[in-house]
PDB file of C-alpha atoms in Angstrom:
ATOM      1  CA  MET A   1       0.000   0.000   0.000  1.00 92.00           C
ATOM      2  CA  PRO A   2       1.547   3.353  -0.940  1.00 94.00           C
ATOM      3  CA  LEU A   3       2.174   5.951   1.724  1.00 96.00           C
ATOM      4  CA  LEU A   4       1.271   9.533   0.837  1.00 97.00           C
ATOM      5  CA  ILE A   5       2.732  12.197   3.091  1.00 96.00           C
ATOM      6  CA  ALA A   6       1.085  15.610   3.020  1.00 95.00           C
ATOM      7  CA  GLY A   7       1.648  18.803   4.952  1.00 93.00           C
ATOM      8  CA  ILE A   8       4.261  21.369   5.704  1.00 93.00           C
ATOM      9  CA  VAL A   9       7.718  20.387   6.871  1.00 95.00           C
ATOM     10  CA  GLN A  10       8.132  21.491  10.481  1.00 91.00           C
ATOM     11  CA  ASP A  11      11.726  20.321  10.891  1.00 94.00           C
ATOM     12  CA  GLN A  12      13.681  20.571   7.631  1.00 96.00           C
ATOM     13  CA  GLN A  13      16.762  18.790   8.972  1.00 97.00           C
ATOM     14  CA  TYR A  14      14.703  15.825  10.190  1.00 95.00           C
ATOM     15  CA  PHE A  15      12.828  15.706   6.881  1.00 96.00           C
ATOM     16  CA  ASP A  16      16.050  15.843   4.853  1.00 97.00           C
ATOM     17  CA  GLU A  17      17.801  13.182   6.929  1.00 98.00           C
ATOM     18  CA  SER A  18      14.990  10.793   7.849  1.00 96.00           C
ATOM     19  CA  VAL A  19      12.097  11.238   5.432  1.00 96.00           C
ATOM     20  CA  ALA A  20      13.455  12.379   2.071  1.00 97.00           C
ATOM     21  CA  PRO A  21      15.741   9.342   1.616  1.00 97.00           C
ATOM     22  CA  ARG A  22      12.647   7.099   1.832  1.00 96.00           C
ATOM     23  CA  VAL A  23      10.575   9.093  -0.667  1.00 97.00           C
ATOM     24  CA  ASP A  24      10.727   7.118  -3.904  1.00 97.00           C
ATOM     25  CA  ASP A  25       7.589   8.542  -5.600  1.00 94.00           C
ATOM     26  CA  ASP A  26       6.304   4.990  -5.920  1.00 94.00           C
ATOM     27  CA  HIS A  27       5.800   3.464  -2.472  1.00 96.00           C
ATOM     28  CA  VAL A  28       6.327   6.719  -0.565  1.00 97.00           C
ATOM     29  CA  ARG A  29       5.314  10.091  -1.980  1.00 97.00           C
ATOM     30  CA  TYR A  30       5.604  13.529  -0.423  1.00 97.00           C
ATOM     31  CA  LEU A  31       2.790  15.772  -1.687  1.00 97.00           C
ATOM     32  CA  GLY A  32       3.703  18.930   0.210  1.00 96.00           C
ATOM     33  CA  PRO A  33       1.063  21.208   1.725  1.00 95.00           C
ATOM     34  CA  ILE A  34      -2.471  20.411   0.562  1.00 94.00           C
ATOM     35  CA  THR A  35      -4.816  23.320  -0.085  1.00 94.00           C
ATOM     36  CA  ALA A  36      -8.283  23.297   1.466  1.00 92.00           C
ATOM     37  CA  ASP A  37      -9.953  22.612  -1.881  1.00 94.00           C
ATOM     38  CA  ARG A  38      -7.853  19.438  -2.412  1.00 95.00           C
ATOM     39  CA  ARG A  39      -8.012  18.144   1.154  1.00 94.00           C
ATOM     40  CA  PRO A  40     -11.497  16.486   1.095  1.00 94.00           C
ATOM     41  CA  ARG A  41     -10.658  14.397  -1.959  1.00 95.00           C
ATOM     42  CA  LEU A  42      -7.264  13.324  -0.630  1.00 96.00           C
ATOM     43  CA  LEU A  43      -8.622  12.463   2.808  1.00 95.00           C
ATOM     44  CA  GLY A  44     -11.809  10.910   1.469  1.00 95.00           C
ATOM     45  CA  GLN A  45      -9.899   8.538  -0.808  1.00 96.00           C
ATOM     46  CA  ALA A  46      -7.353   7.571   1.836  1.00 97.00           C
ATOM     47  CA  HIS A  47      -7.433   4.175   3.494  1.00 98.00           C
ATOM     48  CA  ALA A  48      -6.592   5.919   6.776  1.00 98.00           C
ATOM     49  CA  LEU A  49      -4.990   9.022   8.211  1.00 98.00           C
ATOM     50  CA  LEU A  50      -1.838   8.204  10.142  1.00 97.00           C
ATOM     51  CA  HIS A  51      -1.561  10.848  12.836  1.00 96.00           C
ATOM     52  CA  LEU A  52       1.505   9.579  14.647  1.00 95.00           C
ATOM     53  CA  VAL A  53       2.751  12.787  16.241  1.00 92.00           C
ATOM     54  CA  ASP A  54       5.050  12.531  19.235  1.00 88.00           C
ATOM     55  CA  PHE A  55       3.692  15.460  21.233  1.00 92.00           C
ATOM     56  CA  ASP A  56       0.493  16.155  23.139  1.00 94.00           C
ATOM     57  CA  GLU A  57      -1.491  17.936  20.454  1.00 90.00           C
ATOM     58  CA  PRO A  58      -4.294  19.997  22.026  1.00 90.00           C
ATOM     59  CA  PHE A  59      -6.830  19.341  19.236  1.00 91.00           C
ATOM     60  CA  GLY A  60      -5.941  17.877  15.840  1.00 90.00           C
ATOM     61  CA  LEU A  61      -7.946  19.517  13.073  1.00 92.00           C
ATOM     62  CA  SER A  62      -6.631  17.100  10.436  1.00 93.00           C
ATOM     63  CA  VAL A  63      -8.020  14.215  12.511  1.00 96.00           C
ATOM     64  CA  VAL A  64     -11.505  15.745  12.513  1.00 96.00           C
ATOM     65  CA  GLU A  65     -11.221  16.601   8.799  1.00 95.00           C
ATOM     66  CA  ALA A  66     -10.341  12.998   7.973  1.00 97.00           C
ATOM     67  CA  MET A  67     -13.204  11.608  10.047  1.00 97.00           C
ATOM     68  CA  ALA A  68     -15.609  14.099   8.426  1.00 96.00           C
ATOM     69  CA  CYS A  69     -14.608  12.498   5.109  1.00 96.00           C
ATOM     70  CA  GLY A  70     -15.355   9.052   6.562  1.00 97.00           C
ATOM     71  CA  THR A  71     -11.677   8.180   6.825  1.00 98.00           C
ATOM     72  CA  PRO A  72     -10.488   6.316   9.921  1.00 98.00           C
ATOM     73  CA  VAL A  73      -7.570   7.673  11.925  1.00 98.00           C
ATOM     74  CA  ILE A  74      -4.666   5.797  13.466  1.00 98.00           C
ATOM     75  CA  ALA A  75      -3.014   7.837  16.203  1.00 98.00           C
ATOM     76  CA  PHE A  76      -0.914   7.586  19.319  1.00 97.00           C
ATOM     77  CA  GLY A  77      -2.976   8.020  22.479  1.00 96.00           C
ATOM     78  CA  ARG A  78      -1.438  11.391  23.299  1.00 96.00           C
ATOM     79  CA  GLY A  79      -2.952  14.813  23.873  1.00 96.00           C
ATOM     80  CA  SER A  80      -6.506  15.098  22.609  1.00 96.00           C
ATOM     81  CA  MET A  81      -6.449  11.962  20.462  1.00 97.00           C
ATOM     82  CA  PRO A  82      -8.354   9.738  22.925  1.00 96.00           C
ATOM     83  CA  GLU A  83     -11.041  12.439  23.113  1.00 95.00           C
ATOM     84  CA  LEU A  84     -11.320  12.786  19.330  1.00 96.00           C
ATOM     85  CA  ILE A  85     -11.067   9.167  18.218  1.00 97.00           C
ATOM     86  CA  ASP A  86     -13.512   6.492  19.357  1.00 97.00           C
ATOM     87  CA  ASP A  87     -11.158   3.519  19.389  1.00 97.00           C
ATOM     88  CA  GLY A  88     -12.512   0.785  17.150  1.00 97.00           C
ATOM     89  CA  VAL A  89     -15.262   3.034  15.767  1.00 98.00           C
ATOM     90  CA  THR A  90     -13.687   6.107  14.126  1.00 98.00           C
ATOM     91  CA  GLY A  91     -10.131   4.817  14.156  1.00 98.00           C
ATOM     92  CA  MET A  92      -7.581   3.202  16.394  1.00 98.00           C
ATOM     93  CA  ILE A  93      -5.487   4.508  19.259  1.00 98.00           C
ATOM     94  CA  VAL A  94      -2.088   2.792  19.239  1.00 98.00           C
ATOM     95  CA  GLU A  95       0.926   2.726  21.546  1.00 97.00           C
ATOM     96  CA  ASP A  96       3.812   2.445  19.084  1.00 97.00           C
ATOM     97  CA  LEU A  97       4.791   2.147  15.420  1.00 96.00           C
ATOM     98  CA  ASP A  98       4.402  -1.642  15.353  1.00 98.00           C
ATOM     99  CA  ALA A  99       0.834  -1.299  16.622  1.00 98.00           C
ATOM    100  CA  ALA A 100       0.194   1.437  14.041  1.00 98.00           C
ATOM    101  CA  ALA A 101       1.381  -0.835  11.240  1.00 97.00           C
ATOM    102  CA  ALA A 102      -0.803  -3.651  12.554  1.00 98.00           C
ATOM    103  CA  ALA A 103      -3.796  -1.287  12.680  1.00 98.00           C
ATOM    104  CA  VAL A 104      -3.611  -0.354   8.984  1.00 98.00           C
ATOM    105  CA  PRO A 105      -5.476  -3.418   7.678  1.00 97.00           C
ATOM    106  CA  LEU A 106      -7.855  -3.419  10.659  1.00 97.00           C
ATOM    107  CA  VAL A 107      -9.197   0.106  10.123  1.00 98.00           C
ATOM    108  CA  GLY A 108     -10.328  -0.939   6.659  1.00 96.00           C
ATOM    109  CA  ARG A 109     -13.099  -2.889   8.412  1.00 97.00           C
ATOM    110  CA  LEU A 110     -14.509   0.208  10.113  1.00 98.00           C
ATOM    111  CA  ASP A 111     -17.724   1.649   8.698  1.00 98.00           C
ATOM    112  CA  ARG A 112     -16.910   4.876   6.872  1.00 98.00           C
ATOM    113  CA  ALA A 113     -20.509   6.143   7.076  1.00 98.00           C
ATOM    114  CA  THR A 114     -20.426   5.728  10.868  1.00 98.00           C
ATOM    115  CA  ILE A 115     -17.086   7.541  11.022  1.00 98.00           C
ATOM    116  CA  ARG A 116     -18.514  10.482   9.091  1.00 97.00           C
ATOM    117  CA  GLU A 117     -21.775  10.541  11.072  1.00 97.00           C
ATOM    118  CA  THR A 118     -19.837  10.517  14.338  1.00 97.00           C
ATOM    119  CA  ALA A 119     -17.591  13.370  13.217  1.00 96.00           C
ATOM    120  CA  VAL A 120     -20.509  15.499  12.026  1.00 95.00           C
ATOM    121  CA  ARG A 121     -22.470  14.848  15.235  1.00 94.00           C
ATOM    122  CA  ARG A 122     -19.507  15.780  17.432  1.00 93.00           C
ATOM    123  CA  PHE A 123     -17.738  18.458  15.383  1.00 91.00           C
ATOM    124  CA  GLY A 124     -20.175  19.682  12.715  1.00 88.00           C
ATOM    125  CA  ARG A 125     -20.803  23.363  12.175  1.00 87.00           C
ATOM    126  CA  ASP A 126     -24.247  23.415  13.796  1.00 87.00           C
ATOM    127  CA  ARG A 127     -23.031  21.516  16.862  1.00 86.00           C
ATOM    128  CA  MET A 128     -20.003  23.767  17.237  1.00 85.00           C
ATOM    129  CA  VAL A 129     -22.015  26.984  16.798  1.00 89.00           C
ATOM    130  CA  ASP A 130     -24.507  25.823  19.420  1.00 88.00           C
ATOM    131  CA  ALA A 131     -21.668  24.992  21.813  1.00 87.00           C
ATOM    132  CA  TYR A 132     -20.015  28.395  21.307  1.00 89.00           C
ATOM    133  CA  VAL A 133     -23.314  30.223  21.850  1.00 92.00           C
ATOM    134  CA  THR A 134     -23.827  28.269  25.084  1.00 92.00           C
ATOM    135  CA  VAL A 135     -20.355  29.198  26.332  1.00 92.00           C
ATOM    136  CA  TYR A 136     -20.906  32.868  25.440  1.00 93.00           C
ATOM    137  CA  GLU A 137     -24.265  32.902  27.224  1.00 92.00           C
ATOM    138  CA  GLN A 138     -22.767  31.285  30.334  1.00 92.00           C
ATOM    139  CA  THR A 139     -19.891  33.776  30.317  1.00 91.00           C
ATOM    140  CA  ILE A 140     -22.249  36.762  30.045  1.00 90.00           C
ATOM    141  CA  LYS A 141     -24.488  35.422  32.846  1.00 89.00           C
ATOM    142  CA  ALA A 142     -21.484  34.821  35.114  1.00 88.00           C
ATOM    143  CA  ARG A 143     -20.166  38.307  34.393  1.00 85.00           C
ATOM    144  CA  ASP A 144     -23.589  39.831  35.119  1.00 84.00           C
ATOM    145  CA  ARG A 145     -23.841  37.922  38.433  1.00 83.00           C
ATOM    146  CA  ARG A 146     -20.515  39.362  39.508  1.00 80.00           C
ATOM    147  CA  GLY A 147     -21.689  42.871  38.637  1.00 74.00           C
ATOM    148  CA  LEU A 148     -19.125  43.300  35.875  1.00 65.00           C
ATOM    149  CA  ASN A 149     -21.700  44.503  33.331  1.00 62.00           C
ATOM    150  CA  PRO A 150     -23.139  47.699  34.835  1.00 58.00           C
ATOM    151  CA  GLY A 151     -24.942  48.604  31.587  1.00 58.00           C
ATOM    152  CA  PRO A 152     -25.510  52.128  30.179  1.00 55.00           C
TER     153      PRO A 152
END
């Protein structure tokens, strides 16, 4: 199965030394940054999104974008990943690279419609707008209770 790598290079030295030598444009291709108009097609046609970052990412927009396209995600259980990914439903949380490799064929069995439905229910525009409005309303009420909004 070919590996397509997309995105900006954060660490040029690491990329040059560890990634570029493995890019053969056959089995491993580096696509560079992907514009927003190309992202849904790339993610939607992918077998899975490998999100194997080694830091505690606070959110992970690419994870949500992939799931919104019905694409399962394989990720380390760091940062927000356990909150974003329903293990065995929208993707797989793994502990190491061997487990990630073993997960690749397994995520192909996950239901892509369920992945998309779950992402839309949890992160869709309407759900997010409603959540923001609720937070704003709670903030205003709390401020008013503390007398911080004296009015005109």
